[in-house]
PDB file of C-alpha atoms in Angstrom:
ATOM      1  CA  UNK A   1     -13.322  -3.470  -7.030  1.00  0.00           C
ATOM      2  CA  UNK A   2     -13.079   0.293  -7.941  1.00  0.00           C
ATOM      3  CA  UNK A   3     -14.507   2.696  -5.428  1.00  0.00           C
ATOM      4  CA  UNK A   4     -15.641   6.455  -6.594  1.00  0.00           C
ATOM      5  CA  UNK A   5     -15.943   9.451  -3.549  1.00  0.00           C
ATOM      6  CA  UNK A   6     -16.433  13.086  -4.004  1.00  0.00           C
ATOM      7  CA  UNK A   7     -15.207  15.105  -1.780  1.00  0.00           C
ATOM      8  CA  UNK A   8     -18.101  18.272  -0.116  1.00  0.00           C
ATOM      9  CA  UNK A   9     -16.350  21.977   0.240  1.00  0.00           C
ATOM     10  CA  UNK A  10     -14.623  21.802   3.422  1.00  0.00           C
ATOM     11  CA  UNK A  11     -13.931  18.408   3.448  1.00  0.00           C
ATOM     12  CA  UNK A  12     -10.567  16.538   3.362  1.00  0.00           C
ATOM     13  CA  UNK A  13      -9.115  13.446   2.878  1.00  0.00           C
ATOM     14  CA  UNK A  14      -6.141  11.637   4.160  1.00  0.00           C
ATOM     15  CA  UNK A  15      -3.816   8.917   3.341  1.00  0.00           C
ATOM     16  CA  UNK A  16      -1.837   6.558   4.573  1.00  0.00           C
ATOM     17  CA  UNK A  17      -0.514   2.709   3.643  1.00  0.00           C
ATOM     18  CA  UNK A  18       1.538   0.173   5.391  1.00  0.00           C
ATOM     19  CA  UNK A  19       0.310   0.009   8.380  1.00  0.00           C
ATOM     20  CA  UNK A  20       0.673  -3.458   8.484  1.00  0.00           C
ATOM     21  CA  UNK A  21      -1.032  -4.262  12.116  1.00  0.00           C
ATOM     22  CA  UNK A  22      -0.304  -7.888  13.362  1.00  0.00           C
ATOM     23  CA  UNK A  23       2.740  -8.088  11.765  1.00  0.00           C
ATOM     24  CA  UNK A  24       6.726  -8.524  13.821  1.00  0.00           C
ATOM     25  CA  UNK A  25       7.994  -5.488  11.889  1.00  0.00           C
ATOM     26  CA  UNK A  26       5.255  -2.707  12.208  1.00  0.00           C
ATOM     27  CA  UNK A  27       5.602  -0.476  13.823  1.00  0.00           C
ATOM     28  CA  UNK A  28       2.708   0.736  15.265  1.00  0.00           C
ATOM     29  CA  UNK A  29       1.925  -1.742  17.590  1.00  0.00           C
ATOM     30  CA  UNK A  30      -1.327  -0.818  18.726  1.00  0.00           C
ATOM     31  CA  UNK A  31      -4.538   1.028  16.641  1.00  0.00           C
ATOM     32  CA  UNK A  32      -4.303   4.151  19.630  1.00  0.00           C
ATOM     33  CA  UNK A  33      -0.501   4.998  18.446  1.00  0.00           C
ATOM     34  CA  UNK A  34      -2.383   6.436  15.345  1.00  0.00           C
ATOM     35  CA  UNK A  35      -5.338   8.339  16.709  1.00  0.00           C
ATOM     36  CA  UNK A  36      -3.603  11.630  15.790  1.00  0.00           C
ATOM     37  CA  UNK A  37      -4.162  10.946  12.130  1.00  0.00           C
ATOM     38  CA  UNK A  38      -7.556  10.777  12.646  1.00  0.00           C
ATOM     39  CA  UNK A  39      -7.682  14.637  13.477  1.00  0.00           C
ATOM     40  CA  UNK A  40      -8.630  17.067  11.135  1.00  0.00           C
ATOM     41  CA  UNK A  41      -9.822  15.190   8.182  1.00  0.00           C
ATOM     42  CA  UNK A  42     -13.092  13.953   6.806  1.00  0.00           C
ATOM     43  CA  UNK A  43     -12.171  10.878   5.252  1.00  0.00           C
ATOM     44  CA  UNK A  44      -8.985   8.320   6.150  1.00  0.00           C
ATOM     45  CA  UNK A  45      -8.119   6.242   2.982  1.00  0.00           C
ATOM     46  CA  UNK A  46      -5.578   3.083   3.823  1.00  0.00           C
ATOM     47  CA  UNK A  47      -4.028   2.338   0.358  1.00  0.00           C
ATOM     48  CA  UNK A  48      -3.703  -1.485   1.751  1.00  0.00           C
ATOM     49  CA  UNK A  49      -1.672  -3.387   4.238  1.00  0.00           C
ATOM     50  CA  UNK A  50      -3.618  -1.598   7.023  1.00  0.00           C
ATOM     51  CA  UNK A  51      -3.164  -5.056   8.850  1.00  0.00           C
ATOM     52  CA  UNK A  52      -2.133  -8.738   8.191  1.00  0.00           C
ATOM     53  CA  UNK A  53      -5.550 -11.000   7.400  1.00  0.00           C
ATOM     54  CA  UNK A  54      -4.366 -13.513   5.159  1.00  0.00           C
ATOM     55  CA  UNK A  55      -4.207 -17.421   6.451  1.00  0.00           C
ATOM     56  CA  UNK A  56      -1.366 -16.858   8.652  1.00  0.00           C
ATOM     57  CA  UNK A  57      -0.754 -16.515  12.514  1.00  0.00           C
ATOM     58  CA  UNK A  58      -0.391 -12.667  12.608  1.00  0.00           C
ATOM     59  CA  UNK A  59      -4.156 -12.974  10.955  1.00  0.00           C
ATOM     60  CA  UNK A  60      -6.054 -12.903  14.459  1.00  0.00           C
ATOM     61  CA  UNK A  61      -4.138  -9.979  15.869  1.00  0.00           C
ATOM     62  CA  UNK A  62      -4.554  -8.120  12.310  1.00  0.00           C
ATOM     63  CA  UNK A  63      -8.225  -8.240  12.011  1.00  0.00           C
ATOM     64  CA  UNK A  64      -8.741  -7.482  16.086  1.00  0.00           C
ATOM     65  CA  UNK A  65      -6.574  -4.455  15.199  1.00  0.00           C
ATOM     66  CA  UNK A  66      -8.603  -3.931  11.908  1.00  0.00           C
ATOM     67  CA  UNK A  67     -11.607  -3.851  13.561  1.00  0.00           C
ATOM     68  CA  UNK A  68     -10.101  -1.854  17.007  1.00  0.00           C
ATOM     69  CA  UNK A  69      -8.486   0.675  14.275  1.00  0.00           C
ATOM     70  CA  UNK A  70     -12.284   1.093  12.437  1.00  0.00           C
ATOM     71  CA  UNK A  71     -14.125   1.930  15.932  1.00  0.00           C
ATOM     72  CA  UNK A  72     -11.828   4.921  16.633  1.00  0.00           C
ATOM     73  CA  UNK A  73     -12.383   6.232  12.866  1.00  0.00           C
ATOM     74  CA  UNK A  74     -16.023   5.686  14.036  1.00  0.00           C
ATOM     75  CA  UNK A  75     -15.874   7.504  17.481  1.00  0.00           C
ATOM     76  CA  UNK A  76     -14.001  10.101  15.485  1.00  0.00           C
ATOM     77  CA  UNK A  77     -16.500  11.064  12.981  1.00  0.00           C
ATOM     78  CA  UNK A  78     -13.870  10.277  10.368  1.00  0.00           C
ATOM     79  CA  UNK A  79     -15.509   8.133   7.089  1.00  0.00           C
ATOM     80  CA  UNK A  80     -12.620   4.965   6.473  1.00  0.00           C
ATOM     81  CA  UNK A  81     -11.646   3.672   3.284  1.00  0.00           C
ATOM     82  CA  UNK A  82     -10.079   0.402   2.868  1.00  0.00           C
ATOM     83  CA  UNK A  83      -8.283  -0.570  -0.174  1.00  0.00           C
ATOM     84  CA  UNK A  84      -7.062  -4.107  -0.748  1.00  0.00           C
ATOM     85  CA  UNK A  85      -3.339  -5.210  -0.779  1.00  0.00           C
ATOM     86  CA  UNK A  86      -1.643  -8.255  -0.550  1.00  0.00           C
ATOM     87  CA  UNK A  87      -1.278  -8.230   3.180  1.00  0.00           C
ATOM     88  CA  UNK A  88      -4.995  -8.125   3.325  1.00  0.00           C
ATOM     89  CA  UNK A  89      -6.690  -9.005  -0.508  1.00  0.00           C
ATOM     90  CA  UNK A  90     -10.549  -9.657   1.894  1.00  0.00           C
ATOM     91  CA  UNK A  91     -10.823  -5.884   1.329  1.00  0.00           C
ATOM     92  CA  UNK A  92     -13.100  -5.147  -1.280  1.00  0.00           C
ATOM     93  CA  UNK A  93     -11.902  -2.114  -3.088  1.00  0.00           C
ATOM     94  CA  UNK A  94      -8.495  -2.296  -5.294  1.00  0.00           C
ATOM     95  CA  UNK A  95      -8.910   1.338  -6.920  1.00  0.00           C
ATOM     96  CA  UNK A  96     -10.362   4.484  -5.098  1.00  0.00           C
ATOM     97  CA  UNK A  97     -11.367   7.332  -8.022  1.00  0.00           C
ATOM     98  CA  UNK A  98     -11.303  10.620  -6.357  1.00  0.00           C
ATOM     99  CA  UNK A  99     -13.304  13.696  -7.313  1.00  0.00           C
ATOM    100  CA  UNK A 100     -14.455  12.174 -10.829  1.00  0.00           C
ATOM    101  CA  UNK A 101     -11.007   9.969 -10.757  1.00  0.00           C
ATOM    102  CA  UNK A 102      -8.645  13.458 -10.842  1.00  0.00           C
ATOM    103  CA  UNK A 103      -7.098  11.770  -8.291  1.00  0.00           C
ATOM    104  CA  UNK A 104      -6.800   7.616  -7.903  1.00  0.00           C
ATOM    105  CA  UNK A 105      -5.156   5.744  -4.964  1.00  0.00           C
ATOM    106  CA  UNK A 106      -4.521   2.050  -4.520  1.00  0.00           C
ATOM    107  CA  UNK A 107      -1.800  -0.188  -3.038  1.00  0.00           C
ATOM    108  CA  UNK A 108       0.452  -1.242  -5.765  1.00  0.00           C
ATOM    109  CA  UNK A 109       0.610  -4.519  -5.822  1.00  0.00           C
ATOM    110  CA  UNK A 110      -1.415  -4.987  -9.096  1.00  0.00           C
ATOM    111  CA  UNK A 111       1.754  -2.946 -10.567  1.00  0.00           C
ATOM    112  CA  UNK A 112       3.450  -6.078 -10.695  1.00  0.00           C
ATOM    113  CA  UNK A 113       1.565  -9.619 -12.484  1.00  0.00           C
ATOM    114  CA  UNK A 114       3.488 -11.274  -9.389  1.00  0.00           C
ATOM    115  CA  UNK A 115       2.652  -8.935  -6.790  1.00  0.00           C
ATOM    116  CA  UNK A 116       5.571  -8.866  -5.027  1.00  0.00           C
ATOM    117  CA  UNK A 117       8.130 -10.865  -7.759  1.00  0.00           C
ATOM    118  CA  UNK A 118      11.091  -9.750  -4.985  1.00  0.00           C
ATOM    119  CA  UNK A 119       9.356 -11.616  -2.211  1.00  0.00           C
ATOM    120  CA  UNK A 120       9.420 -15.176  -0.526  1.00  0.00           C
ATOM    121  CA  UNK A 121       6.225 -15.792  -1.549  1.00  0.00           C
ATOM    122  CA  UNK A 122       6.669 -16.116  -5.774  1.00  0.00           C
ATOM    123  CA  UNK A 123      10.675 -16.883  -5.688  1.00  0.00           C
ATOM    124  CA  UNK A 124       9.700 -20.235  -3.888  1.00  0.00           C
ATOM    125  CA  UNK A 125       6.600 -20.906  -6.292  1.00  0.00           C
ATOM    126  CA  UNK A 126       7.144 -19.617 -10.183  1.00  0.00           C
ATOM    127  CA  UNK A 127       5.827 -21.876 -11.494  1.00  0.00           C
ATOM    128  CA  UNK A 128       2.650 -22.437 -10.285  1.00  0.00           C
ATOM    129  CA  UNK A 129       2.762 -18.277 -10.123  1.00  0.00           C
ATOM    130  CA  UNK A 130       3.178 -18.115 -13.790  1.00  0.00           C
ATOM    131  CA  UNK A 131       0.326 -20.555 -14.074  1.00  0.00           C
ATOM    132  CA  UNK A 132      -1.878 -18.085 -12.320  1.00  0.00           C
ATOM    133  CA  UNK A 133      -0.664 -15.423 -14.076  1.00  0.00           C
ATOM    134  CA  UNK A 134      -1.063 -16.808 -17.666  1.00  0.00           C
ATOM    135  CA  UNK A 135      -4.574 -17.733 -16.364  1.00  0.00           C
ATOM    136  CA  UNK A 136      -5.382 -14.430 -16.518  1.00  0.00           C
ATOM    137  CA  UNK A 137      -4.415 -12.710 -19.875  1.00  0.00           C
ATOM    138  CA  UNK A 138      -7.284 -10.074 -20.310  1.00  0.00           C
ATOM    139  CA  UNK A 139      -5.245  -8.233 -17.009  1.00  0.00           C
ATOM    140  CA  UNK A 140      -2.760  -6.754 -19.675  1.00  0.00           C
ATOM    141  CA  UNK A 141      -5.472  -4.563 -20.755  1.00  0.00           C
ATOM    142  CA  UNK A 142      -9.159  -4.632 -18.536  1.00  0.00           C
ATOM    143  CA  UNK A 143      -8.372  -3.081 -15.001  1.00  0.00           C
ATOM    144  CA  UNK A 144     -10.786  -5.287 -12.873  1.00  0.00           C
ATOM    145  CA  UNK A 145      -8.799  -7.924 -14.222  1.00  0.00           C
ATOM    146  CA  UNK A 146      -6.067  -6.755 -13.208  1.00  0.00           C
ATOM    147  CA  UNK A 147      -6.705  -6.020 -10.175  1.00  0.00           C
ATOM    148  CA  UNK A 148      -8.652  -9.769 -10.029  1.00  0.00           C
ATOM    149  CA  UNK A 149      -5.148 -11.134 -10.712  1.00  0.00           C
ATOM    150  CA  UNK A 150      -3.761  -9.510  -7.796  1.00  0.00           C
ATOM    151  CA  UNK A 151      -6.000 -10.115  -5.106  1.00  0.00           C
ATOM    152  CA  UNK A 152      -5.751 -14.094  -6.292  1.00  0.00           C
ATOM    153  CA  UNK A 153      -2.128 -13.966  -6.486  1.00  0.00           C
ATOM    154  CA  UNK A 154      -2.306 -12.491  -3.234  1.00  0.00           C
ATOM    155  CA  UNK A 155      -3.540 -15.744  -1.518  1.00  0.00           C
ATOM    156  CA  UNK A 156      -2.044 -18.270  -3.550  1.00  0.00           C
ATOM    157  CA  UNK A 157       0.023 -19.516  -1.793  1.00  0.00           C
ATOM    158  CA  UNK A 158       0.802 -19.065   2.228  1.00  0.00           C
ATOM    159  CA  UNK A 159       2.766 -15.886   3.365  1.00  0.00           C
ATOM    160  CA  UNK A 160       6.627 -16.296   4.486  1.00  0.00           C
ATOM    161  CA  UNK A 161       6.902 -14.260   7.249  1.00  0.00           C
ATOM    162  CA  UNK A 162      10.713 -15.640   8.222  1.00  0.00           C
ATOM    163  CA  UNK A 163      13.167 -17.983   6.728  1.00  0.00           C
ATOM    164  CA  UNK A 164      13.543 -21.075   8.563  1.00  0.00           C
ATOM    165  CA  UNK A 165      16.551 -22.135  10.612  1.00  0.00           C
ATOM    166  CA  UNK A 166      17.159 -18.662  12.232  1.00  0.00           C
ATOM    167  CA  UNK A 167      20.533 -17.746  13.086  1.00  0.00           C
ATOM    168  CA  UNK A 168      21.637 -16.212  16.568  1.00  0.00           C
ATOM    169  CA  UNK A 169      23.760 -13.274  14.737  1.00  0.00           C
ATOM    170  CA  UNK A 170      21.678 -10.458  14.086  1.00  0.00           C
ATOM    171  CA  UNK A 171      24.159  -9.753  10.607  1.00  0.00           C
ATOM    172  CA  UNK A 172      23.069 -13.055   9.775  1.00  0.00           C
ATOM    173  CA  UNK A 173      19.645 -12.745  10.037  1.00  0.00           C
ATOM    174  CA  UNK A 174      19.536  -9.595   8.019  1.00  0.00           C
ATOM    175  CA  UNK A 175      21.393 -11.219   5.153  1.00  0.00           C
ATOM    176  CA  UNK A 176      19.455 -13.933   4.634  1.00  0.00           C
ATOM    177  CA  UNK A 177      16.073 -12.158   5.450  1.00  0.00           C
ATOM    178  CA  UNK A 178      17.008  -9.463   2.941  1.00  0.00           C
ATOM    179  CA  UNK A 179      19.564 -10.833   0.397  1.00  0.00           C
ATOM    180  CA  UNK A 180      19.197 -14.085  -0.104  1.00  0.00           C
ATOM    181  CA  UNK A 181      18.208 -15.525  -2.509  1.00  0.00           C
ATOM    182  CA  UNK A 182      20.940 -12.992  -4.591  1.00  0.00           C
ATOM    183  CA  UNK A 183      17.650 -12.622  -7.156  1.00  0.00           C
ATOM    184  CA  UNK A 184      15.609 -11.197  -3.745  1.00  0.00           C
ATOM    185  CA  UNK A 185      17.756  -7.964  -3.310  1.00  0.00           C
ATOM    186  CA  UNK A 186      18.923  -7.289  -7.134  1.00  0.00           C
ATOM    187  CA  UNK A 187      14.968  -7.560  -7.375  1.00  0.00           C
ATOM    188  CA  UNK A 188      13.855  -4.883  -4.715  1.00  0.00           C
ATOM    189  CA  UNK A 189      15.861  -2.567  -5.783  1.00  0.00           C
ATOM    190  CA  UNK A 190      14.784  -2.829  -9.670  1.00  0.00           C
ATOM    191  CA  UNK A 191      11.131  -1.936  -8.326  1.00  0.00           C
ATOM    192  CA  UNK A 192      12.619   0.979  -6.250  1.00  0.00           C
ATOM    193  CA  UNK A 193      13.962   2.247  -9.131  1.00  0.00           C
ATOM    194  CA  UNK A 194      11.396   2.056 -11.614  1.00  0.00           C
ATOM    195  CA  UNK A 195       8.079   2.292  -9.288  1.00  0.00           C
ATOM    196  CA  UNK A 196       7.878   5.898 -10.865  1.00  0.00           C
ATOM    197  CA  UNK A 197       8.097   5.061 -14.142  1.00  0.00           C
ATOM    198  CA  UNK A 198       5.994   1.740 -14.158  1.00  0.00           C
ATOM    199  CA  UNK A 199       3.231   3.485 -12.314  1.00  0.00           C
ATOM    200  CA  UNK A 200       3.320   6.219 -14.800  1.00  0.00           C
ATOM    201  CA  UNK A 201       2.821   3.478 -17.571  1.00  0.00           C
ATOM    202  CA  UNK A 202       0.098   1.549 -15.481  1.00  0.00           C
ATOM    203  CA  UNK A 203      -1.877   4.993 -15.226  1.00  0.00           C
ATOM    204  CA  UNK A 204      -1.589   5.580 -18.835  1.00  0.00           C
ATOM    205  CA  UNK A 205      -3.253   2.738 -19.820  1.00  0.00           C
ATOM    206  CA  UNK A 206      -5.663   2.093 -16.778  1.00  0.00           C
ATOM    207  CA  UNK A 207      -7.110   5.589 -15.608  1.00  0.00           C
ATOM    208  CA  UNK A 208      -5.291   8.621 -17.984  1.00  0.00           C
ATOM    209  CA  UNK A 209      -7.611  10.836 -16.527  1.00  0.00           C
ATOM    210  CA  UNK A 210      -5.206  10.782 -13.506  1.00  0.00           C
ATOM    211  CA  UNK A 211      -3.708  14.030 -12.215  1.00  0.00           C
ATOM    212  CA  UNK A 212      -2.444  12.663  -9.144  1.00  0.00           C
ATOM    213  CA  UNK A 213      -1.496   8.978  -8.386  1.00  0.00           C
ATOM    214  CA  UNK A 214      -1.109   7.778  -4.906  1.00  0.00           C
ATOM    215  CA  UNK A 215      -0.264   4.683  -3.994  1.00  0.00           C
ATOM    216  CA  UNK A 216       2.070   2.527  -1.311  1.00  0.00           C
ATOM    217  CA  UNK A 217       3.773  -1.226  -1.133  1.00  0.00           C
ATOM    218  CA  UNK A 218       7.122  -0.702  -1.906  1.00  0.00           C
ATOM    219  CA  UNK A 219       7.893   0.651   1.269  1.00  0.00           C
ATOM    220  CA  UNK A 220       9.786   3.678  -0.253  1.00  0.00           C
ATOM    221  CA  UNK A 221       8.583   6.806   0.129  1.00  0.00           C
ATOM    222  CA  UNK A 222       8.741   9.420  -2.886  1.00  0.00           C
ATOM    223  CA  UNK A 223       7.267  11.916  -4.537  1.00  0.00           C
ATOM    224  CA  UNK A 224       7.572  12.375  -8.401  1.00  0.00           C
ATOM    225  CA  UNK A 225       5.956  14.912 -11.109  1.00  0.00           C
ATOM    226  CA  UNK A 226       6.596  18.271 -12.291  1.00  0.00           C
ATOM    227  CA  UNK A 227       4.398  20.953 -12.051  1.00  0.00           C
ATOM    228  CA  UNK A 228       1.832  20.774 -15.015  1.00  0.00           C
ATOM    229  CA  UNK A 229       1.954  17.694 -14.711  1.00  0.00           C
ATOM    230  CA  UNK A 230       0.664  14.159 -13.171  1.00  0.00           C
ATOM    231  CA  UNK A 231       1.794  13.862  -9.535  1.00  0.00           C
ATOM    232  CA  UNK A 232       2.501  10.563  -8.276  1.00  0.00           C
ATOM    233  CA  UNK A 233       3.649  10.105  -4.295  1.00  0.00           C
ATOM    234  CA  UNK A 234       4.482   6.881  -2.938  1.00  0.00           C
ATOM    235  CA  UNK A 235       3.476   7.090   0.692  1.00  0.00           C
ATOM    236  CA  UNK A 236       5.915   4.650   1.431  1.00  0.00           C
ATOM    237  CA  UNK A 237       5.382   2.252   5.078  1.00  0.00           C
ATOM    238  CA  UNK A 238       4.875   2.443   8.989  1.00  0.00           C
ATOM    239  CA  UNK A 239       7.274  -0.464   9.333  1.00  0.00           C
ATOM    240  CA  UNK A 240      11.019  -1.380  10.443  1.00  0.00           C
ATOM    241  CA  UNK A 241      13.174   0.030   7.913  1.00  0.00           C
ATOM    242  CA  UNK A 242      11.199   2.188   5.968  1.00  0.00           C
ATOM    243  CA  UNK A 243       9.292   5.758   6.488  1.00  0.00           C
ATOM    244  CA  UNK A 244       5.607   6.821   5.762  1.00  0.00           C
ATOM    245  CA  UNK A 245       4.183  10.003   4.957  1.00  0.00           C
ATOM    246  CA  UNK A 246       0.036  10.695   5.434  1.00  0.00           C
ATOM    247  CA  UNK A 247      -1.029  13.118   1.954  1.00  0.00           C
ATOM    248  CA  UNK A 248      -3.991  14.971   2.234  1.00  0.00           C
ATOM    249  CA  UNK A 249      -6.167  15.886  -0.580  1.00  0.00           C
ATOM    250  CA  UNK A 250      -8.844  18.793  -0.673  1.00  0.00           C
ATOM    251  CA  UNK A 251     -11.546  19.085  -2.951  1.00  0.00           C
ATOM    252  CA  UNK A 252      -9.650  21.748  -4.730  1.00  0.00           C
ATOM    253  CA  UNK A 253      -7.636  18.578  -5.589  1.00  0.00           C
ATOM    254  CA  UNK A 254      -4.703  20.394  -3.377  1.00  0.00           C
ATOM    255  CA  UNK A 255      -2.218  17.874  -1.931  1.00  0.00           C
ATOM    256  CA  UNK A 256       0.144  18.045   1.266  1.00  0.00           C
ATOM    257  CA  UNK A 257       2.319  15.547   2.781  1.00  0.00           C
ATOM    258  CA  UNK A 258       3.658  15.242   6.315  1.00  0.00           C
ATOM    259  CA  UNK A 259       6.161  12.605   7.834  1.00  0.00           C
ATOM    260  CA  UNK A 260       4.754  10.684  10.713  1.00  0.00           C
ATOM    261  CA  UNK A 261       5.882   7.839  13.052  1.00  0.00           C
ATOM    262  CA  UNK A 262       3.072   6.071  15.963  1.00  0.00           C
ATOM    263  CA  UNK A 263       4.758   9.059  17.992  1.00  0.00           C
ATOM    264  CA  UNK A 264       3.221  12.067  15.583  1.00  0.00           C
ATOM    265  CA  UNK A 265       4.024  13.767  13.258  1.00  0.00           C
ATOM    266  CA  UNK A 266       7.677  14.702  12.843  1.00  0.00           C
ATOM    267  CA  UNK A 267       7.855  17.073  10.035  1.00  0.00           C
ATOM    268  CA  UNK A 268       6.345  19.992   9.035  1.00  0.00           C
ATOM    269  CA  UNK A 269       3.588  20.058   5.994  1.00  0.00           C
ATOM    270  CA  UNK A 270       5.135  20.148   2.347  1.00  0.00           C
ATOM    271  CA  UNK A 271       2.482  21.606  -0.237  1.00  0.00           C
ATOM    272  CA  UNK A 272       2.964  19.712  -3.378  1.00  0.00           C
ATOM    273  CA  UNK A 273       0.256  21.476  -5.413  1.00  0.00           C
TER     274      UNK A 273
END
């Protein structure tokens, strides 16, 4: 559940989250889109949702994409490192621990004893949700635990992909994919809001050793921390809606972000520290 890697001098690792491959909204609809990230780094770390595997029909195309997206890393000479969201909990890893755990990535999900308390998925099933949940009461204070509880959540129940009854009018569509039920929006945007501050909490009492915190599944990019102190970047998502960043980390523990699309990179590097 927790993976440890060291960076060598010379080395470098990058990462990226969201990908999402299989799935309507992503936006990088095939593996080769994203070959460019694959250049000039040693290591590519996918803080979760690289595709969709869970018991769904977008779970073929996502693990065919999986597996297309691991042979290029391969043929690239670049070392992958899968982390597990709730888009695809059958990864192994919940918690990478950089450099002697200066530096910890994961998905985000475990953030939240629901995993996603804005989404289809637990506003159609709290009850049985809250079962899990209060099945699991040791996750308020022993990480693997935690992040037990949120690969199981994960695959309670089967993913909601669309309402049913789809309406014609794309205005429609929108409002009752994103703001319905009322709870669903009001929700999403308490989590953007307070993703910062909850993570900051979650690192205090899981890894304190943290300097830097990097993590994705909100699909809202940001980048919070003051210098002296811990750094926490949201890397946000390749998907409809939303825009991603790739952070690279040196063994020097220095960290960079750049803003990318499946097109390449459309912003210059920002040193962060």
């Amino acid at each position: 559940m927790i993976q440890e890697l060291d960076l060598a001098p010379g080395e470098r690792a990058r990462f990226i989250s969201d990908i999402h491959f299989g799935h309507a909204k992503a936006l990088a609809r095939e593996p080769e889109e994203l070959g460019f990230l694959l250049e000039g780094c040693s290591h590519l770390v996918v803080c979760g949702d690289l595709s969709e595997t869970r018991e769904s029909p977008c779970r073929e195309e996502g693990l065919e994409k999986r597996a297309r997206f691991l042979r290029m890393c391969r043929d690239a000479g670049v070392q992958p490192v899968l982390l597990a969201g709730n888009h695809d909990p059958d990864e192994k890893a919940g918690l990478l621990k950089l450099q002697g755990g200066r530096i910890c990535a994961l998905h985000g999900h475990a953030l939240f004893r629901e995993v996603a308390p804005w989404g289809w998925e637990y506003l159609k099933n709290k009850q049985v949700s809250r079962e899990l949940i209060a099945a699991f009461p040791e996750a308020e204070a022993d990480l693997l635990r935690r992040l037990e509880l949120a690969r199981a959540m994960s695959v309670l129940v089967p993913p909601v992909y669309t309402r049913s009854g789809t309406h014609q009018n794309k205005l429609v569509r929108f409002l009752a994919h994103s703001a319905w039920p009322p709870e669903r929006p009001v929700r999403i945007l308490l989590a953007w809001l307070t993703m910062m501050r909850r993570m900051g909490k979650f690192a205090d009492r899981f890894f304190p050793e943290a300097e830097v915190v990097i993590f994705g599944h909100l699909h809202r990019r940001a980048v919070s921390g003051k210098k002296g102190r811990r750094l926490y970047v949201n890397l946000g998502a390749c998907f409809r809606h939303a825009r991603c960043w790739a952070a690279d980390v040196t063994p020097e523990r220095g960290v960079s972000i750049r803003s990318y699309t499946p097109g390449g990179y459309d912003g210059p590097e920002e040193i962060l520290r």
